[in-house]
């Protein structure tokens, strides 16, 4: 089977054997935003043409390819969503001699009724899930997701615009003059996480990023790590329930490391989904692929 | 006396009679950032040369002209700061035949020891203060200030990066595609203020600005008012102590109106410093001018 994790800006292709073992992986900057209307089939041929010629007949796609701007819109599935229901909601698209299915994204509502959506993360969550115990899964990023999973079911999830807020506030406000990229600075990051637990709220805490540099002589590289800790700290303090079990982190190793540190500083525990166990998106595509109603 | 409110991007000049009555007001886009090194005296001659020729011999300046990037750096005065101490900390600069004094900014520390600074707002606070009762004064803006004033003394203050966060998050994230300028929308603004009081925190609430448009059909102009209410609501909920007395608002009338609405929605009361009572900066310059140790 061929599995595609087709996001907004990037595309990853996996060639997966019947036993679930990954035979090959490819990456390309061919995300949905870069594909011209009607160009999805050609992009698939570009990235996996030789695999198809070699006899692959099944293609399963997760991510933004199922959005309105994608290959074909696949409606969101509401939470709670059984893993099997996610596979059952995949929609076929016509493509040469192969069978292509696109997985749905998931939708949820928070307790105030405000909608939540994800596309692609559900497949990574399925891939990282093991056992039936209830667990919290966090996918850090531009729009971080925190999902509750139990018994092969995604019960619900919540999003945090942390990564984008970091880029916008660090890049498009007066703080841009106050922060500077540098080596990791765990102590400054921890200061930011601690600050997130103090009174005043995020909008007040942001102002202090600047004044600590101007008046207290904090280095600009430390200020950047502090800003990162401040934002991740605010996210974690809201997302982590008291007495939560170990959080499973999925994603970029360095970012997951920062989240693990922040979770531990907030009194929680976390483990990073080990790439040694296999890429979560690839594992999820393989698992969901077992439940797709392939014709052949 | 001539009073100048010399900010980062704009300059306002007031000609003030001995009895405190304003005889003339001028505005120019000649903020500190636009003045070349060594160019401050010329800028003063440009905006008030005829007043000086007509015999004015006293010039009092508030704002960023006293910063490191200004005419001459005047150190911050620590809070609590008596109004008289603010005037006493003004520093003279050499200028033709007139006496020119630049007022200090104020510094404070919040309960966690993080520094706070303002330059220019202290003069507006002095101008809007009346009576000796303890009151909360709010100056909404890019970096909103909330100060506690009592008995002709600024006890302390706290800053919120709300205005800049609104511009950066509304302009430099995916929310830019979701919001659109439009007529005032008090209902959508109130929804945002209410949302700020719900669980999840600001970073979570920001994501909902987008999903409400995508999934719940909220109009983009309403989404912009909602984002504004969300950010101002987060500021007000953190800044407004339970059972606070009426808040005095100083600044742009439309922005003060939004803050008054938000404060009332959060259970507080507010009044806008009435321009009919005189511009707060001008009143403050006149009051502090009475305590400057002029030689002539």
Coordinates of C-alpha atoms in Angstrom, one line a residue:
Chain A
X1 CA 0.0 0.0 0.0
X2 CA 1.0 3.6 -0.5
X3 CA 0.3 6.0 2.3
X4 CA 0.3 9.8 1.9
X5 CA 0.5 12.4 4.6
X6 CA -0.6 15.4 2.5
X7 CA -0.4 18.5 4.5
X8 CA -0.8 22.2 3.8
X9 CA 2.9 22.8 2.9
X10 CA 4.5 19.4 2.6
X11 CA 3.8 15.9 1.3
X12 CA 5.2 12.6 2.7
X13 CA 4.8 9.3 0.9
X14 CA 5.3 5.9 2.5
X15 CA 5.5 2.6 0.7
X16 CA 4.1 0.1 3.2
X17 CA 4.4 -3.7 3.0
X18 CA 1.5 -6.0 3.9
X19 CA 2.9 -6.6 7.3
X20 CA 2.9 -2.9 8.0
X21 CA 6.7 -2.5 7.6
X22 CA 7.7 0.7 5.8
X23 CA 9.8 -0.1 2.7
X24 CA 10.4 3.5 1.5
X25 CA 9.7 7.1 2.5
X26 CA 9.7 10.2 0.4
X27 CA 9.3 13.9 1.2
X28 CA 8.5 16.8 -1.0
X29 CA 7.4 20.4 -0.7
X30 CA 4.3 19.6 -2.6
X31 CA 1.7 20.5 0.0
X32 CA -1.9 21.2 -0.9
X33 CA -1.3 25.0 -1.2
X34 CA 1.3 24.3 -3.9
X35 CA -0.9 22.1 -6.1
X36 CA -2.8 23.7 -8.9
X37 CA -6.5 22.9 -9.3
X38 CA -6.8 19.5 -11.0
X39 CA -3.1 18.8 -10.3
X40 CA -3.4 16.2 -7.5
X41 CA -3.3 13.1 -9.7
X42 CA -0.2 14.4 -11.4
X43 CA 1.5 15.1 -8.1
X44 CA 0.7 11.6 -6.9
X45 CA 2.2 10.2 -10.1
X46 CA 5.3 12.4 -9.6
X47 CA 6.0 11.2 -6.1
X48 CA 5.0 7.6 -6.4
X49 CA 4.8 6.8 -10.1
X50 CA 7.5 4.1 -9.9
X51 CA 5.8 2.4 -6.9
X52 CA 2.5 2.3 -8.9
X53 CA 4.3 0.9 -11.9
X54 CA 5.9 -1.7 -9.6
X55 CA 2.4 -2.9 -8.8
X56 CA 1.0 -0.9 -5.9
X57 CA -2.8 -0.7 -6.3
X58 CA -3.9 0.9 -3.0
X59 CA -3.3 4.5 -2.0
X60 CA -4.5 5.9 1.3
X61 CA -4.3 9.7 1.9
X62 CA -4.5 11.7 5.1
X63 CA -4.5 15.4 5.7
X64 CA -5.4 18.6 3.8
X65 CA -5.9 16.7 0.5
X66 CA -9.4 16.1 1.9
X67 CA -10.1 19.7 2.5
X68 CA -12.1 22.1 0.3
X69 CA -8.8 23.3 -1.2
X70 CA -7.6 19.7 -1.7
X71 CA -8.2 16.8 -4.1
X72 CA -11.7 16.1 -3.0
X73 CA -13.5 17.4 0.1
X74 CA -14.2 14.6 2.6
X75 CA -16.5 15.9 5.4
X76 CA -15.3 16.1 8.9
X77 CA -16.3 13.2 11.1
X78 CA -17.6 14.2 14.6
X79 CA -16.0 13.1 17.8
X80 CA -16.1 10.8 19.6
X81 CA -14.8 8.8 16.6
X82 CA -13.9 5.1 16.6
X83 CA -10.7 4.3 14.6
X84 CA -12.9 2.0 12.5
X85 CA -15.4 4.9 11.8
X86 CA -12.5 7.1 10.6
X87 CA -11.5 4.4 8.0
X88 CA -15.2 3.8 7.1
X89 CA -15.7 7.6 6.3
X90 CA -12.8 7.7 3.8
X91 CA -14.0 8.6 0.3
X92 CA -12.6 7.1 -3.0
X93 CA -11.4 9.3 -5.8
X94 CA -10.9 8.2 -9.4
X95 CA -7.2 7.6 -10.3
X96 CA -5.7 5.5 -13.1
X97 CA -5.7 1.8 -12.3
X98 CA -5.1 2.2 -8.5
X99 CA -7.7 2.6 -5.8
X100 CA -7.3 5.9 -3.9
X101 CA -9.1 6.8 -0.6
X102 CA -8.9 10.0 1.2
X103 CA -9.5 10.0 5.0
X104 CA -11.8 12.5 6.7
X105 CA -10.7 15.0 9.2
X106 CA -12.3 15.2 12.7
X107 CA -14.6 17.8 14.2
X108 CA -15.5 18.4 17.8
X109 CA -17.0 21.1 20.0
X110 CA -15.6 22.4 23.2
X111 CA -17.8 22.8 26.3
X112 CA -18.8 26.2 25.1
X113 CA -19.9 24.9 21.8
X114 CA -17.0 26.4 19.8
X115 CA -16.0 24.2 16.9
X116 CA -12.7 22.4 16.6
X117 CA -11.2 20.7 13.5
X118 CA -8.2 18.7 12.5
X119 CA -7.0 17.0 9.3
X120 CA -4.2 14.6 9.3
X121 CA -3.5 14.7 13.0
X122 CA -6.2 12.0 13.6
X123 CA -4.1 9.6 11.6
X124 CA -1.0 10.3 13.7
X125 CA -3.0 9.8 16.8
X126 CA -4.3 6.5 15.6
X127 CA -0.7 5.6 14.8
X128 CA 0.7 6.5 18.2
X129 CA -2.2 4.9 20.2
X130 CA -1.3 1.6 22.0
X131 CA -3.5 -0.3 24.4
X132 CA -7.0 0.7 25.5
X133 CA -6.2 3.0 28.4
X134 CA -7.4 6.6 28.3
X135 CA -4.5 8.8 27.4
X136 CA -3.8 12.4 26.4
X137 CA -2.0 12.9 23.1
X138 CA -0.4 16.2 22.2
X139 CA 0.7 17.3 18.7
X140 CA 2.7 20.5 19.1
X141 CA 2.9 23.0 16.2
X142 CA 1.4 26.0 14.6
X143 CA -2.0 24.9 15.8
X144 CA -1.2 22.4 18.6
X145 CA -3.8 19.7 19.2
X146 CA -4.5 17.9 22.5
X147 CA -6.7 14.8 22.1
X148 CA -8.1 12.3 24.5
X149 CA -7.9 8.7 23.2
X150 CA -9.3 5.5 24.8
X151 CA -10.2 2.1 23.5
X152 CA -9.4 2.8 19.9
X153 CA -11.5 5.9 19.9
X154 CA -10.7 9.7 19.7
X155 CA -13.0 11.1 22.3
X156 CA -12.4 14.8 21.7
X157 CA -9.7 17.3 21.2
X158 CA -8.8 21.0 21.6
X159 CA -6.5 23.3 19.6
X160 CA -4.1 26.0 20.7
X161 CA -2.7 28.6 18.2
X162 CA 0.6 28.6 20.0
X163 CA 3.1 28.1 17.2
X164 CA 1.5 30.8 15.0
X165 CA 1.2 33.2 17.9
X166 CA 4.9 32.7 18.7
X167 CA 5.8 33.6 15.1
X168 CA 3.4 36.5 14.8
X169 CA 4.2 38.1 18.2
X170 CA 7.9 37.4 18.0
X171 CA 8.0 38.7 14.4
X172 CA 5.4 41.4 14.0
X173 CA 5.5 43.3 17.3
X174 CA 8.0 45.4 19.1
X175 CA 9.3 42.1 20.6
X176 CA 11.0 41.4 17.3
X177 CA 13.6 44.0 18.4
X178 CA 14.0 42.2 21.7
X179 CA 14.5 38.6 20.7
X180 CA 17.2 36.8 18.7
X181 CA 17.6 33.2 17.6
X182 CA 20.4 31.3 19.5
X183 CA 21.3 28.0 21.0
X184 CA 18.7 26.3 23.2
X185 CA 18.5 27.9 26.6
X186 CA 16.6 25.6 29.0
X187 CA 16.9 27.9 32.0
X188 CA 15.3 30.9 30.1
X189 CA 12.7 28.5 28.7
X190 CA 11.9 27.3 32.2
X191 CA 11.6 30.9 33.4
X192 CA 9.0 31.5 30.7
X193 CA 7.0 28.4 31.7
X194 CA 7.1 29.5 35.3
X195 CA 6.0 33.0 34.4
X196 CA 2.9 31.6 32.6
X197 CA 1.7 30.4 36.0
X198 CA 1.9 33.9 37.6
X199 CA -0.9 36.5 37.8
X200 CA -1.6 38.9 35.0
X201 CA -2.4 36.7 32.0
X202 CA -0.6 36.2 28.7
X203 CA -1.0 39.8 27.3
X204 CA 0.6 41.2 30.5
X205 CA 3.4 38.6 30.4
X206 CA 4.3 39.4 26.8
X207 CA 5.1 43.0 27.7
X208 CA 7.7 41.7 30.3
X209 CA 9.6 39.9 27.5
X210 CA 10.7 43.4 26.4
X211 CA 11.2 45.1 29.8
X212 CA 13.4 42.2 31.1
X213 CA 15.8 42.9 28.2
X214 CA 15.7 46.7 28.5
X215 CA 15.8 47.0 32.3
X216 CA 17.2 43.7 33.6
X217 CA 19.9 43.0 31.0
X218 CA 18.4 39.7 29.8
X219 CA 20.1 38.6 26.6
X220 CA 18.1 38.7 23.4
X221 CA 18.6 34.9 22.8
X222 CA 17.4 34.2 26.3
X223 CA 14.4 36.4 25.7
X224 CA 13.4 34.3 22.7
X225 CA 13.6 31.1 24.7
X226 CA 11.6 32.8 27.5
X227 CA 8.9 33.9 25.0
X228 CA 8.8 30.3 23.7
X229 CA 8.4 29.0 27.3
X230 CA 5.8 31.7 28.1
X231 CA 3.6 30.6 25.2
X232 CA 4.1 26.9 25.6
X233 CA 3.6 27.3 29.3
X234 CA 0.3 29.1 28.8
X235 CA -0.8 26.3 26.5
X236 CA 0.3 23.4 28.8
X237 CA -1.2 25.0 31.9
X238 CA -4.6 25.2 30.2
X239 CA -4.4 21.9 28.4
X240 CA -3.0 19.6 31.2
X241 CA -5.8 18.5 33.6
X242 CA -4.7 18.1 37.3
X243 CA -3.5 14.6 37.9
X244 CA -3.3 13.8 34.2
X245 CA -1.6 10.6 33.2
X246 CA 1.5 10.6 31.0
X247 CA 1.0 12.7 27.9
X248 CA 2.1 11.2 24.5
X249 CA 3.9 13.8 22.3
X250 CA 4.0 13.4 18.5
X251 CA 6.0 15.5 16.2
X252 CA 9.3 17.3 15.6
X253 CA 11.8 16.0 18.1
X254 CA 13.1 19.4 19.3
X255 CA 9.6 20.8 19.7
X256 CA 8.4 17.7 21.5
X257 CA 11.4 18.0 23.8
X258 CA 10.4 21.6 24.8
X259 CA 6.8 20.4 25.4
X260 CA 8.0 17.5 27.5
X261 CA 10.1 19.9 29.6
X262 CA 7.1 22.3 30.0
X263 CA 4.7 19.5 30.9
X264 CA 7.2 18.3 33.6
X265 CA 7.7 21.8 34.9
X266 CA 3.9 22.0 35.3
X267 CA 3.9 18.8 37.3
X268 CA 2.9 16.4 34.6
X269 CA 4.7 13.6 32.8
X270 CA 5.2 13.1 29.1
X271 CA 6.9 10.7 26.7
X272 CA 7.8 11.4 23.1
X273 CA 6.4 8.9 20.6
X274 CA 9.6 7.3 19.5
X275 CA 10.5 7.4 15.9
X276 CA 12.1 4.0 16.6
X277 CA 8.5 2.7 17.0
X278 CA 7.8 4.1 13.5
X279 CA 6.5 7.4 12.2
X280 CA 3.1 8.1 13.7
X281 CA 1.5 9.1 10.4
X282 CA 2.8 6.0 8.6
X283 CA 1.7 3.7 11.4
X284 CA -1.7 5.4 11.4
X285 CA -2.1 5.0 7.6
X286 CA -1.1 1.3 7.9
X287 CA -3.6 0.7 10.7
X288 CA -6.5 2.6 9.0
X289 CA -5.5 0.9 5.7
X290 CA -6.5 -2.4 7.2
X291 CA -10.1 -1.2 7.6
X292 CA -10.6 0.5 4.2
X293 CA -13.1 -1.4 2.0
X294 CA -10.6 -2.0 -0.8
X295 CA -12.2 -3.6 -3.9
X296 CA -9.0 -5.5 -4.7
Chain B
X1 CA 4.1 77.8 28.9
X2 CA 4.5 75.4 26.0
X3 CA 3.7 71.7 26.7
X4 CA 4.8 68.9 24.4
X5 CA 3.4 65.4 24.3
X6 CA 6.3 63.8 22.3
X7 CA 5.6 60.2 21.6
X8 CA 7.1 57.5 19.4
X9 CA 5.2 58.4 16.2
X10 CA 3.5 61.7 16.9
X11 CA 4.1 65.1 18.5
X12 CA 1.4 67.4 20.0
X13 CA 2.2 70.9 21.2
X14 CA 0.0 73.0 23.5
X15 CA 0.3 76.7 24.3
X16 CA -0.9 77.0 27.8
X17 CA -1.8 80.3 29.6
X18 CA -0.8 81.0 33.2
X19 CA -4.3 80.1 34.4
X20 CA -3.9 76.6 32.7
X21 CA -6.2 77.4 29.8
X22 CA -5.1 76.1 26.5
X23 CA -4.6 78.8 23.9
X24 CA -3.5 76.7 21.0
X25 CA -2.9 73.1 20.0
X26 CA -0.8 71.6 17.2
X27 CA -0.2 68.1 15.9
X28 CA 2.5 66.7 13.7
X29 CA 3.8 63.3 12.6
X30 CA 7.2 64.3 14.2
X31 CA 7.5 61.5 16.7
X32 CA 10.8 60.6 18.2
X33 CA 11.4 57.9 15.7
X34 CA 11.2 60.4 12.8
X35 CA 13.7 62.9 14.4
X36 CA 17.3 62.6 13.2
X37 CA 20.0 62.6 16.0
X38 CA 20.6 66.2 17.1
X39 CA 17.4 67.3 15.4
X40 CA 15.2 67.8 18.4
X41 CA 15.8 71.5 18.9
X42 CA 15.0 72.1 15.3
X43 CA 11.8 70.2 15.5
X44 CA 10.8 72.2 18.5
X45 CA 11.6 75.4 16.6
X46 CA 9.5 74.1 13.7
X47 CA 6.4 73.4 15.7
X48 CA 6.5 76.2 18.2
X49 CA 8.9 78.8 16.8
X50 CA 6.3 81.6 16.6
X51 CA 5.1 80.9 20.1
X52 CA 8.8 81.2 21.3
X53 CA 9.2 84.4 19.3
X54 CA 6.0 85.7 20.9
X55 CA 7.6 85.5 24.3
X56 CA 7.1 81.9 25.6
X57 CA 10.1 81.1 27.8
X58 CA 9.0 77.8 29.4
X59 CA 8.8 74.4 27.6
X60 CA 7.8 71.2 29.4
X61 CA 8.0 67.9 27.5
X62 CA 6.5 64.5 28.3
X63 CA 7.0 61.2 26.5
X64 CA 9.6 59.4 24.5
X65 CA 11.7 62.5 24.1
X66 CA 13.1 61.5 27.5
X67 CA 14.1 58.0 26.3
X68 CA 17.5 56.8 25.2
X69 CA 16.4 57.4 21.6
X70 CA 15.1 60.9 22.5
X71 CA 16.5 64.4 23.0
X72 CA 18.1 63.5 26.4
X73 CA 17.6 60.4 28.5
X74 CA 15.7 61.1 31.7
X75 CA 15.9 58.1 34.0
X76 CA 12.7 56.3 35.0
X77 CA 11.2 57.3 38.4
X78 CA 10.2 54.3 40.5
X79 CA 6.6 53.9 41.7
X80 CA 5.0 54.8 44.0
X81 CA 5.6 58.3 42.6
X82 CA 4.1 61.5 44.0
X83 CA 3.0 63.9 41.3
X84 CA 5.5 66.4 42.8
X85 CA 8.3 63.9 42.6
X86 CA 7.6 63.5 38.9
X87 CA 8.0 67.2 38.3
X88 CA 11.1 67.3 40.5
X89 CA 12.7 64.5 38.4
X90 CA 12.4 66.5 35.2
X91 CA 15.8 67.3 33.6
X92 CA 16.7 70.6 31.9
X93 CA 18.1 70.6 28.3
X94 CA 19.9 73.5 26.7
X95 CA 17.8 75.3 24.1
X96 CA 18.2 78.9 22.8
X97 CA 16.7 81.5 25.2
X98 CA 13.9 79.3 26.6
X99 CA 14.0 76.9 29.5
X100 CA 13.2 73.3 28.5
X101 CA 12.5 70.5 30.9
X102 CA 11.9 66.8 30.0
X103 CA 9.8 64.8 32.4
X104 CA 10.8 61.3 33.5
X105 CA 8.9 58.1 32.7
X106 CA 7.8 55.8 35.5
X107 CA 9.0 52.3 36.3
X108 CA 7.4 49.7 38.5
X109 CA 7.7 45.9 39.3
X110 CA 4.8 43.6 39.3
X111 CA 4.4 41.1 42.3
X112 CA 6.7 38.7 40.5
X113 CA 9.5 41.3 40.1
X114 CA 9.1 41.7 36.4
X115 CA 9.7 45.4 35.3
X116 CA 7.2 47.8 34.0
X117 CA 7.8 51.1 32.2
X118 CA 5.8 54.0 30.8
X119 CA 6.8 57.3 29.2
X120 CA 4.1 60.0 28.6
X121 CA 1.2 58.1 30.1
X122 CA 2.2 59.3 33.6
X123 CA 1.5 62.9 32.5
X124 CA -2.0 61.9 31.2
X125 CA -2.7 60.1 34.4
X126 CA -1.8 63.2 36.4
X127 CA -4.0 65.2 34.1
X128 CA -7.1 63.0 34.5
X129 CA -6.7 62.6 38.3
X130 CA -9.2 64.5 40.4
X131 CA -9.7 64.2 44.1
X132 CA -7.7 62.0 46.5
X133 CA -9.7 58.8 46.3
X134 CA -8.0 55.7 45.1
X135 CA -8.9 55.0 41.5
X136 CA -7.9 52.7 38.6
X137 CA -7.0 54.5 35.4
X138 CA -6.7 52.6 32.1
X139 CA -5.0 53.9 28.9
X140 CA -5.9 51.5 26.2
X141 CA -3.6 51.1 23.2
X142 CA -0.7 49.1 21.7
X143 CA 0.6 48.6 25.2
X144 CA -2.4 49.3 27.5
X145 CA -1.6 50.6 30.9
X146 CA -3.6 50.2 34.1
X147 CA -2.5 52.4 36.9
X148 CA -3.6 52.8 40.5
X149 CA -3.7 56.5 41.6
X150 CA -4.5 57.9 45.0
X151 CA -3.8 61.2 46.8
X152 CA -1.8 62.7 44.0
X153 CA 0.4 59.7 43.7
X154 CA 0.7 56.9 41.1
X155 CA 1.0 53.8 43.2
X156 CA 1.9 51.3 40.5
X157 CA 0.8 50.1 37.1
X158 CA 0.7 47.1 34.8
X159 CA 1.0 46.9 31.0
X160 CA -0.8 44.6 28.5
X161 CA 0.4 44.1 24.9
X162 CA -3.2 44.0 23.7
X163 CA -3.2 46.4 20.8
X164 CA 0.0 45.0 19.3
X165 CA -1.2 41.5 19.8
X166 CA -4.4 42.3 17.9
X167 CA -2.5 43.7 15.0
X168 CA 0.0 40.9 14.9
X169 CA -2.4 38.0 15.3
X170 CA -5.1 39.5 13.1
X171 CA -2.5 40.4 10.4
X172 CA 0.3 37.8 10.5
X173 CA -1.5 34.5 11.2
X174 CA -4.1 32.4 9.4
X175 CA -6.7 34.6 11.1
X176 CA -5.9 37.3 8.6
X177 CA -7.9 35.2 6.1
X178 CA -10.8 35.0 8.5
X179 CA -11.3 38.6 9.6
X180 CA -12.3 41.7 7.7
X181 CA -12.7 45.3 8.7
X182 CA -16.4 46.5 8.9
X183 CA -18.8 48.6 10.9
X184 CA -18.8 48.3 14.7
X185 CA -20.5 45.1 15.7
X186 CA -21.2 45.3 19.5
X187 CA -22.9 41.9 19.6
X188 CA -19.9 40.1 18.1
X189 CA -17.6 42.2 20.4
X190 CA -19.6 41.1 23.4
X191 CA -19.4 37.4 22.3
X192 CA -15.6 37.8 22.3
X193 CA -15.6 39.4 25.7
X194 CA -17.8 36.5 27.0
X195 CA -15.5 33.9 25.4
X196 CA -12.5 35.4 27.2
X197 CA -14.2 34.2 30.5
X198 CA -14.6 30.6 29.3
X199 CA -12.1 27.8 29.9
X200 CA -9.1 27.0 27.6
X201 CA -7.1 30.2 27.7
X202 CA -6.4 32.8 25.0
X203 CA -4.3 30.5 22.7
X204 CA -7.2 28.1 22.5
X205 CA -9.8 30.9 22.1
X206 CA -7.8 32.3 19.1
X207 CA -8.2 29.1 17.2
X208 CA -12.0 29.4 17.5
X209 CA -12.0 32.8 15.7
X210 CA -11.3 30.8 12.5
X211 CA -13.5 27.7 13.1
X212 CA -16.5 29.8 13.9
X213 CA -16.2 31.4 10.5
X214 CA -15.4 28.1 8.7
X215 CA -18.0 25.9 10.4
X216 CA -20.6 28.2 12.0
X217 CA -20.9 30.7 9.2
X218 CA -19.9 33.7 11.2
X219 CA -19.2 36.8 9.0
X220 CA -15.6 37.9 8.6
X221 CA -16.5 41.4 9.9
X222 CA -18.1 39.9 13.0
X223 CA -15.0 37.7 13.4
X224 CA -12.8 40.8 13.6
X225 CA -15.0 42.4 16.3
X226 CA -15.0 39.0 18.1
X227 CA -11.2 38.9 18.0
X228 CA -11.1 42.4 19.4
X229 CA -13.5 41.5 22.2
X230 CA -11.6 38.3 22.9
X231 CA -8.3 40.2 23.4
X232 CA -9.7 43.2 25.3
X233 CA -11.8 40.7 27.3
X234 CA -8.7 38.8 28.3
X235 CA -7.0 42.1 29.3
X236 CA -9.9 43.4 31.3
X237 CA -10.6 40.1 33.1
X238 CA -7.0 40.1 34.3
X239 CA -6.7 43.8 35.0
X240 CA -10.0 44.5 36.8
X241 CA -9.9 43.5 40.5
X242 CA -13.2 42.1 41.9
X243 CA -15.3 44.9 43.3
X244 CA -13.2 47.6 41.6
X245 CA -14.4 51.1 41.7
X246 CA -15.2 53.0 38.5
X247 CA -12.3 52.8 36.0
X248 CA -11.2 56.1 34.4
X249 CA -10.4 55.6 30.7
X250 CA -8.1 57.9 28.8
X251 CA -7.4 57.9 25.1
X252 CA -9.0 57.5 21.7
X253 CA -12.8 57.8 22.0
X254 CA -13.7 54.8 20.0
X255 CA -11.2 52.5 21.7
X256 CA -12.2 53.9 25.1
X257 CA -15.8 53.0 24.2
X258 CA -14.9 49.4 23.5
X259 CA -13.0 49.2 26.8
X260 CA -16.0 50.7 28.7
X261 CA -18.3 48.1 27.1
X262 CA -15.9 45.3 28.0
X263 CA -15.5 46.5 31.6
X264 CA -19.2 46.7 32.0
X265 CA -19.7 43.2 30.5
X266 CA -17.1 42.0 33.1
X267 CA -19.2 43.5 35.9
X268 CA -17.3 46.7 36.4
X269 CA -18.0 50.3 35.7
X270 CA -16.1 52.9 33.7
X271 CA -16.2 56.5 32.6
X272 CA -14.2 58.0 29.8
X273 CA -12.1 61.1 30.7
X274 CA -14.1 63.7 28.9
X275 CA -12.2 65.8 26.3
X276 CA -14.6 68.5 27.4
X277 CA -12.6 68.6 30.7
X278 CA -9.5 69.1 28.6
X279 CA -7.0 66.8 27.0
X280 CA -5.4 64.6 29.7
X281 CA -1.9 65.2 28.4
X282 CA -2.3 68.9 28.3
X283 CA -3.9 69.0 31.8
X284 CA -1.0 66.9 33.1
X285 CA 1.6 69.1 31.5
X286 CA -0.1 72.2 33.0
X287 CA -0.3 70.6 36.5
X288 CA 3.3 69.3 36.5
X289 CA 4.5 72.6 35.0
X290 CA 3.3 74.4 38.2
X291 CA 5.9 72.4 40.2
X292 CA 8.9 72.6 37.8
X293 CA 11.8 74.7 39.3
X294 CA 11.8 77.3 36.5
X295 CA 14.6 79.9 36.8
X296 CA 12.5 82.6 35.3

